[in-house]
Structure formats: structure tokens, C-alpha cells
PDB file of C-alpha atoms in Angstrom:
ATOM      1  CA  MET L  29       5.765 -76.795  77.032  1.00  0.00           C
ATOM      2  CA  LYS L  30       5.210 -73.061  76.833  1.00  0.00           C
ATOM      3  CA  GLN L  31       7.486 -70.916  74.642  1.00  0.00           C
ATOM      4  CA  LYS L  32       8.741 -67.571  75.800  1.00  0.00           C
ATOM      5  CA  GLY L  33       9.907 -64.808  73.404  1.00  0.00           C
ATOM      6  CA  PHE L  34       9.236 -64.013  69.767  1.00  0.00           C
ATOM      7  CA  SER L  35       9.440 -66.205  66.745  1.00  0.00           C
ATOM      8  CA  LEU L  36      11.596 -65.101  63.823  1.00  0.00           C
ATOM      9  CA  LEU L  37       8.501 -64.237  61.757  1.00  0.00           C
ATOM     10  CA  GLU L  38       7.080 -62.047  64.525  1.00  0.00           C
ATOM     11  CA  LEU L  39      10.402 -60.248  64.840  1.00  0.00           C
ATOM     12  CA  ILE L  40      10.567 -59.577  61.070  1.00  0.00           C
ATOM     13  CA  VAL L  41       6.998 -58.185  61.062  1.00  0.00           C
ATOM     14  CA  TYR L  42       7.814 -56.011  64.077  1.00  0.00           C
ATOM     15  CA  VAL L  43      10.954 -54.582  62.399  1.00  0.00           C
ATOM     16  CA  ALA L  44       9.045 -53.937  59.149  1.00  0.00           C
ATOM     17  CA  VAL L  45       6.242 -52.048  60.938  1.00  0.00           C
ATOM     18  CA  LEU L  46       8.755 -50.073  62.965  1.00  0.00           C
ATOM     19  CA  SER L  47      10.690 -49.168  59.782  1.00  0.00           C
ATOM     20  CA  VAL L  48       7.535 -47.874  58.075  1.00  0.00           C
ATOM     21  CA  VAL L  49       6.654 -45.741  61.115  1.00  0.00           C
ATOM     22  CA  ALA L  50      10.225 -44.371  61.274  1.00  0.00           C
ATOM     23  CA  MET L  51      10.150 -43.456  57.563  1.00  0.00           C
ATOM     24  CA  ILE L  52       6.829 -41.620  58.009  1.00  0.00           C
ATOM     25  CA  VAL L  53       8.135 -39.683  61.026  1.00  0.00           C
ATOM     26  CA  ALA L  54      11.386 -38.824  59.181  1.00  0.00           C
ATOM     27  CA  GLY L  55       9.397 -37.613  56.149  1.00  0.00           C
ATOM     28  CA  ILE L  56       7.264 -35.360  58.339  1.00  0.00           C
ATOM     29  CA  PHE L  57      10.375 -33.981  60.062  1.00  0.00           C
ATOM     30  CA  ILE L  58      12.109 -33.255  56.745  1.00  0.00           C
ATOM     31  CA  SER L  59       8.970 -31.586  55.392  1.00  0.00           C
ATOM     32  CA  LEU L  60       8.635 -29.370  58.480  1.00  0.00           C
ATOM     33  CA  ASN L  61      12.311 -28.437  58.346  1.00  0.00           C
ATOM     34  CA  LYS L  62      12.070 -27.525  54.648  1.00  0.00           C
ATOM     35  CA  GLY L  63       8.982 -25.376  55.258  1.00  0.00           C
ATOM     36  CA  GLY L  64      10.627 -23.647  58.206  1.00  0.00           C
ATOM     37  CA  GLY L  65      13.679 -22.818  56.104  1.00  0.00           C
ATOM     38  CA  GLN L  66      11.562 -21.391  53.306  1.00  0.00           C
ATOM     39  CA  ASN L  67       9.628 -19.267  55.797  1.00  0.00           C
ATOM     40  CA  GLU L  68      12.852 -17.995  57.351  1.00  0.00           C
ATOM     41  CA  ALA L  69      14.269 -17.064  53.928  1.00  0.00           C
ATOM     42  CA  ARG L  70      11.042 -15.319  52.889  1.00  0.00           C
ATOM     43  CA  SER L  71      10.820 -13.438  56.156  1.00  0.00           C
ATOM     44  CA  GLU L  72      14.475 -12.324  56.088  1.00  0.00           C
ATOM     45  CA  VAL L  73      14.290 -11.049  52.482  1.00  0.00           C
ATOM     46  CA  ASN L  74      10.943  -9.275  52.871  1.00  0.00           C
ATOM     47  CA  SER L  75      12.065  -7.655  56.117  1.00  0.00           C
ATOM     48  CA  ALA L  76      15.309  -6.407  54.529  1.00  0.00           C
ATOM     49  CA  ILE L  77      13.521  -4.940  51.512  1.00  0.00           C
ATOM     50  CA  ARG L  78      10.831  -3.246  53.609  1.00  0.00           C
ATOM     51  CA  PHE L  79      13.450  -1.725  55.902  1.00  0.00           C
ATOM     52  CA  ALA L  80      15.585  -0.490  53.003  1.00  0.00           C
ATOM     53  CA  VAL L  81      12.651   1.087  51.151  1.00  0.00           C
ATOM     54  CA  GLU L  82      11.391   2.737  54.332  1.00  0.00           C
ATOM     55  CA  LYS L  83      14.834   4.166  55.130  1.00  0.00           C
ATOM     56  CA  ILE L  84      15.243   5.526  51.593  1.00  0.00           C
ATOM     57  CA  SER L  85      11.727   7.003  51.734  1.00  0.00           C
ATOM     58  CA  GLN L  86      12.403   8.717  55.059  1.00  0.00           C
ATOM     59  CA  ASP L  87      15.619  10.228  53.776  1.00  0.00           C
ATOM     60  CA  LEU L  88      14.075  11.397  50.502  1.00  0.00           C
ATOM     61  CA  LYS L  89      11.128  12.944  52.328  1.00  0.00           C
ATOM     62  CA  SER L  90      13.579  15.023  54.346  1.00  0.00           C
ATOM     63  CA  ALA L  91      15.014  16.351  51.084  1.00  0.00           C
ATOM     64  CA  THR L  92      13.292  19.274  49.428  1.00  0.00           C
ATOM     65  CA  SER L  93      12.513  19.732  45.764  1.00  0.00           C
ATOM     66  CA  THR L  94      15.420  22.165  45.590  1.00  0.00           C
ATOM     67  CA  SER L  95      17.879  19.569  46.927  1.00  0.00           C
ATOM     68  CA  ILE L  96      20.743  18.644  44.685  1.00  0.00           C
ATOM     69  CA  ILE L  97      20.300  15.089  43.496  1.00  0.00           C
ATOM     70  CA  SER L  98      23.554  14.185  41.844  1.00  0.00           C
ATOM     71  CA  ASN L  99      22.639  10.578  41.096  1.00  0.00           C
ATOM     72  CA  PRO L 100      20.518   9.694  39.253  1.00  0.00           C
ATOM     73  CA  SER L 101      21.362  12.834  37.365  1.00  0.00           C
ATOM     74  CA  GLY L 102      19.046  12.757  34.373  1.00  0.00           C
ATOM     75  CA  THR L 103      15.412  12.017  33.956  1.00  0.00           C
ATOM     76  CA  THR L 104      14.740   8.311  33.337  1.00  0.00           C
ATOM     77  CA  THR L 105      18.471   7.510  33.402  1.00  0.00           C
ATOM     78  CA  PRO L 106      18.848   4.570  35.795  1.00  0.00           C
ATOM     79  CA  SER L 107      21.617   4.584  38.369  1.00  0.00           C
ATOM     80  CA  VAL L 108      22.847   2.150  41.004  1.00  0.00           C
ATOM     81  CA  ILE L 109      23.868   5.025  43.269  1.00  0.00           C
ATOM     82  CA  LEU L 110      21.549   7.605  44.790  1.00  0.00           C
ATOM     83  CA  SER L 111      23.131  10.757  46.240  1.00  0.00           C
ATOM     84  CA  PHE L 112      21.260  13.797  47.494  1.00  0.00           C
ATOM     85  CA  SER L 113      21.331  16.522  50.084  1.00  0.00           C
ATOM     86  CA  ALA L 114      18.808  16.848  52.854  1.00  0.00           C
ATOM     87  CA  GLY L 115      19.445  20.219  54.394  1.00  0.00           C
ATOM     88  CA  PRO L 116      23.114  20.385  55.402  1.00  0.00           C
ATOM     89  CA  ASP L 117      23.490  16.595  55.227  1.00  0.00           C
ATOM     90  CA  THR L 118      24.632  14.482  52.282  1.00  0.00           C
ATOM     91  CA  ILE L 119      23.085  11.034  51.933  1.00  0.00           C
ATOM     92  CA  SER L 120      24.049   8.274  49.475  1.00  0.00           C
ATOM     93  CA  TYR L 121      22.844   4.750  48.816  1.00  0.00           C
ATOM     94  CA  SER L 122      24.750   2.031  46.966  1.00  0.00           C
ATOM     95  CA  THR L 123      25.732  -1.619  47.285  1.00  0.00           C
ATOM     96  CA  THR L 124      28.865  -2.995  48.918  1.00  0.00           C
ATOM     97  CA  THR L 125      31.283  -5.424  47.291  1.00  0.00           C
ATOM     98  CA  ASP L 126      29.457  -8.318  48.998  1.00  0.00           C
ATOM     99  CA  ASN L 127      26.083  -7.093  47.617  1.00  0.00           C
ATOM    100  CA  ARG L 128      24.635  -5.529  50.734  1.00  0.00           C
ATOM    101  CA  LEU L 129      22.791  -2.202  50.753  1.00  0.00           C
ATOM    102  CA  GLN L 130      24.854   0.607  52.216  1.00  0.00           C
ATOM    103  CA  ARG L 131      23.858   4.114  53.288  1.00  0.00           C
ATOM    104  CA  PHE L 132      26.367   6.918  53.659  1.00  0.00           C
ATOM    105  CA  PHE L 133      25.338   9.763  55.954  1.00  0.00           C
ATOM    106  CA  ASN L 134      27.835  12.637  55.711  1.00  0.00           C
ATOM    107  CA  GLY L 135      30.493  10.125  54.660  1.00  0.00           C
ATOM    108  CA  SER L 136      29.857   7.617  57.454  1.00  0.00           C
ATOM    109  CA  PRO L 137      28.852   4.180  56.091  1.00  0.00           C
ATOM    110  CA  GLU L 138      25.985   2.155  57.526  1.00  0.00           C
ATOM    111  CA  THR L 139      25.091  -1.288  56.177  1.00  0.00           C
ATOM    112  CA  LEU L 140      21.309  -1.706  55.992  1.00  0.00           C
ATOM    113  CA  THR L 141      20.976  -5.393  55.073  1.00  0.00           C
ATOM    114  CA  SER L 142      22.229  -8.453  56.915  1.00  0.00           C
ATOM    115  CA  ASP L 143      24.813 -10.866  55.581  1.00  0.00           C
ATOM    116  CA  LYS L 144      22.000 -13.382  54.937  1.00  0.00           C
ATOM    117  CA  VAL L 145      20.477 -11.194  52.203  1.00  0.00           C
ATOM    118  CA  GLU L 146      22.156 -10.001  49.035  1.00  0.00           C
ATOM    119  CA  ILE L 147      20.993  -7.199  46.784  1.00  0.00           C
ATOM    120  CA  ILE L 148      20.976  -8.649  43.270  1.00  0.00           C
ATOM    121  CA  PHE L 149      19.472  -5.604  41.547  1.00  0.00           C
ATOM    122  CA  LEU L 150      19.350  -1.957  42.559  1.00  0.00           C
ATOM    123  CA  LYS L 151      18.064   0.877  40.403  1.00  0.00           C
ATOM    124  CA  PHE L 152      17.215   4.506  41.017  1.00  0.00           C
ATOM    125  CA  VAL L 153      15.491   6.633  38.374  1.00  0.00           C
ATOM    126  CA  ARG L 154      14.847  10.350  38.675  1.00  0.00           C
ATOM    127  CA  LEU L 155      11.425  11.369  37.338  1.00  0.00           C
ATOM    128  CA  GLU L 156      10.360  14.954  36.672  1.00  0.00           C
ATOM    129  CA  ASN L 157       6.882  16.240  35.992  1.00  0.00           C
ATOM    130  CA  LYS L 158       6.598  19.833  34.809  1.00  0.00           C
ATOM    131  CA  ASN L 159       3.396  21.635  35.689  1.00  0.00           C
ATOM    132  CA  ASN L 160       3.020  24.546  33.267  1.00  0.00           C
ATOM    133  CA  VAL L 161       0.079  26.056  35.139  1.00  0.00           C
ATOM    134  CA  LEU L 162       2.041  26.397  38.380  1.00  0.00           C
ATOM    135  CA  ASN L 163       5.312  26.835  36.502  1.00  0.00           C
ATOM    136  CA  LYS L 164       6.859  24.244  38.769  1.00  0.00           C
ATOM    137  CA  THR L 165       8.689  20.953  38.246  1.00  0.00           C
ATOM    138  CA  PHE L 166       7.872  18.083  40.588  1.00  0.00           C
ATOM    139  CA  THR L 167      10.665  15.595  41.178  1.00  0.00           C
ATOM    140  CA  SER L 168      10.382  12.017  42.382  1.00  0.00           C
ATOM    141  CA  ILE L 169      12.728   9.065  42.633  1.00  0.00           C
ATOM    142  CA  GLN L 170      11.700   5.620  41.480  1.00  0.00           C
ATOM    143  CA  THR L 171      13.448   2.870  43.447  1.00  0.00           C
ATOM    144  CA  GLU L 172      13.657  -0.791  42.488  1.00  0.00           C
ATOM    145  CA  ILE L 173      15.361  -3.324  44.746  1.00  0.00           C
ATOM    146  CA  ARG L 174      15.638  -7.072  44.169  1.00  0.00           C
ATOM    147  CA  ALA L 175      17.058  -9.126  47.013  1.00  0.00           C
ATOM    148  CA  SER L 176      17.620 -12.832  47.544  1.00  0.00           C
ATOM    149  CA  TYR L 177      18.435 -15.079  50.461  1.00  0.00           C
ATOM    150  CA  LYS L 178      22.025 -16.347  50.562  1.00  0.00           C
ATOM    151  CA  SER L 179      21.842 -20.114  50.832  1.00  0.00           C
ATOM    152  CA  GLU L 180      23.392 -23.083  49.098  1.00  0.00           C
ATOM    153  CA  SER L 181      20.300 -25.197  49.732  1.00  0.00           C
ATOM    154  CA  PRO L 182      17.738 -25.083  46.913  1.00  0.00           C
ATOM    155  CA  ASP L 183      15.013 -25.454  49.549  1.00  0.00           C
ATOM    156  CA  TRP L 184      15.949 -22.120  51.099  1.00  0.00           C
ATOM    157  CA  GLN L 185      16.106 -20.071  47.885  1.00  0.00           C
ATOM    158  CA  TYR L 186      13.892 -17.004  47.793  1.00  0.00           C
ATOM    159  CA  SER L 187      14.045 -13.604  46.097  1.00  0.00           C
ATOM    160  CA  GLU L 188      11.725 -10.624  46.066  1.00  0.00           C
ATOM    161  CA  THR L 189      11.483  -7.331  44.161  1.00  0.00           C
ATOM    162  CA  LYS L 190      10.075  -4.067  45.478  1.00  0.00           C
ATOM    163  CA  LYS L 191       9.464  -1.058  43.262  1.00  0.00           C
ATOM    164  CA  THR L 192       8.244   2.264  44.611  1.00  0.00           C
ATOM    165  CA  THR L 193       8.239   5.957  43.758  1.00  0.00           C
ATOM    166  CA  ILE L 194       8.961   8.630  46.334  1.00  0.00           C
ATOM    167  CA  SER L 195       8.050  12.259  45.660  1.00  0.00           C
ATOM    168  CA  LEU L 196      10.202  15.084  46.892  1.00  0.00           C
ATOM    169  CA  ARG L 197       8.540  18.054  48.559  1.00  0.00           C
TER     170      ARG L 197
END
């Protein structure tokens, strides 16, 4: 008499092999998802910092060396607010209460970073270099921004710091 179907031992072996394959596929999926999240966090933070530094640089380059820079007021005195005039316009940079970078142009606020990125450190330092030969003082602003990705997951944590110096004309 011929038997049709599987024996109990064959069924147990089949389930065991299938379980191992499922665990391998699940591990690969989790690993890919974790890597994708880290890449998204890194990309979002780096993009926000690059945009912020570029915007600050553009605004400072439109200012002249004779512009009034009220903050930071003294040489090498750090400030979390940068205010200056560029021609007839007044421009300010600071952080919001929810730690986003904000730009004020003639009193109108503009948020520069998304709600996915928080500014955890912001510093502006005014630097002056006096040239006695030309009898002229050259002014520049040193900017340091540290941002991190807002996420509860430890797999998606990422922060980056950018420090640059922008010379005024």
C-alpha cells in the first residue's frame, strides 16, 4: 500500500528549515531598514546645516565692513544671536523655542530648518583683524552650528557640527 502525504518527521524538518529561512530574511529586512533610517537622518541633518551656513554666508557677504553688527558685539565674545544690517535691510539669526534655526529679514521670521532637525548648539563670534599698514580693520564672523536628528529610535540618532568663518567686505 502506497502512502500519500508527509510523515510527522518530514513536517517537523520542513517547518524548521522554513523558520531558519524566515529568520534570515527578517534579519536582512531589519538591517536594511536600520541602514535606511541612518542614511535618512544623516542626509537630513547635513542638508539642514549646509543650507543654514550657505544662507548665513550669503547674507553676510551682502553686508559691508561698515555694517553695524550688533550681535555678536565684541571681539571673541560668543553669541547665540547674530544681527546685522545689509544696506537698508536688517537681518538676524537665532533659534526658536523648539530649537529650529530662524532668520528675521526686516522683522519677518523665516524658519530655515525642518521639524526633523533640531539645533543643539549655535554660536557666532565676531573676529577683527587690524592691518596697521593699510590702517584698516577687517571683520569676519565665525559661525558654529551643531544639529541633530529628532528621533526616539537609537538607530536613527545622528548629529553633525559645522564651523566656518565668513569675512565681510
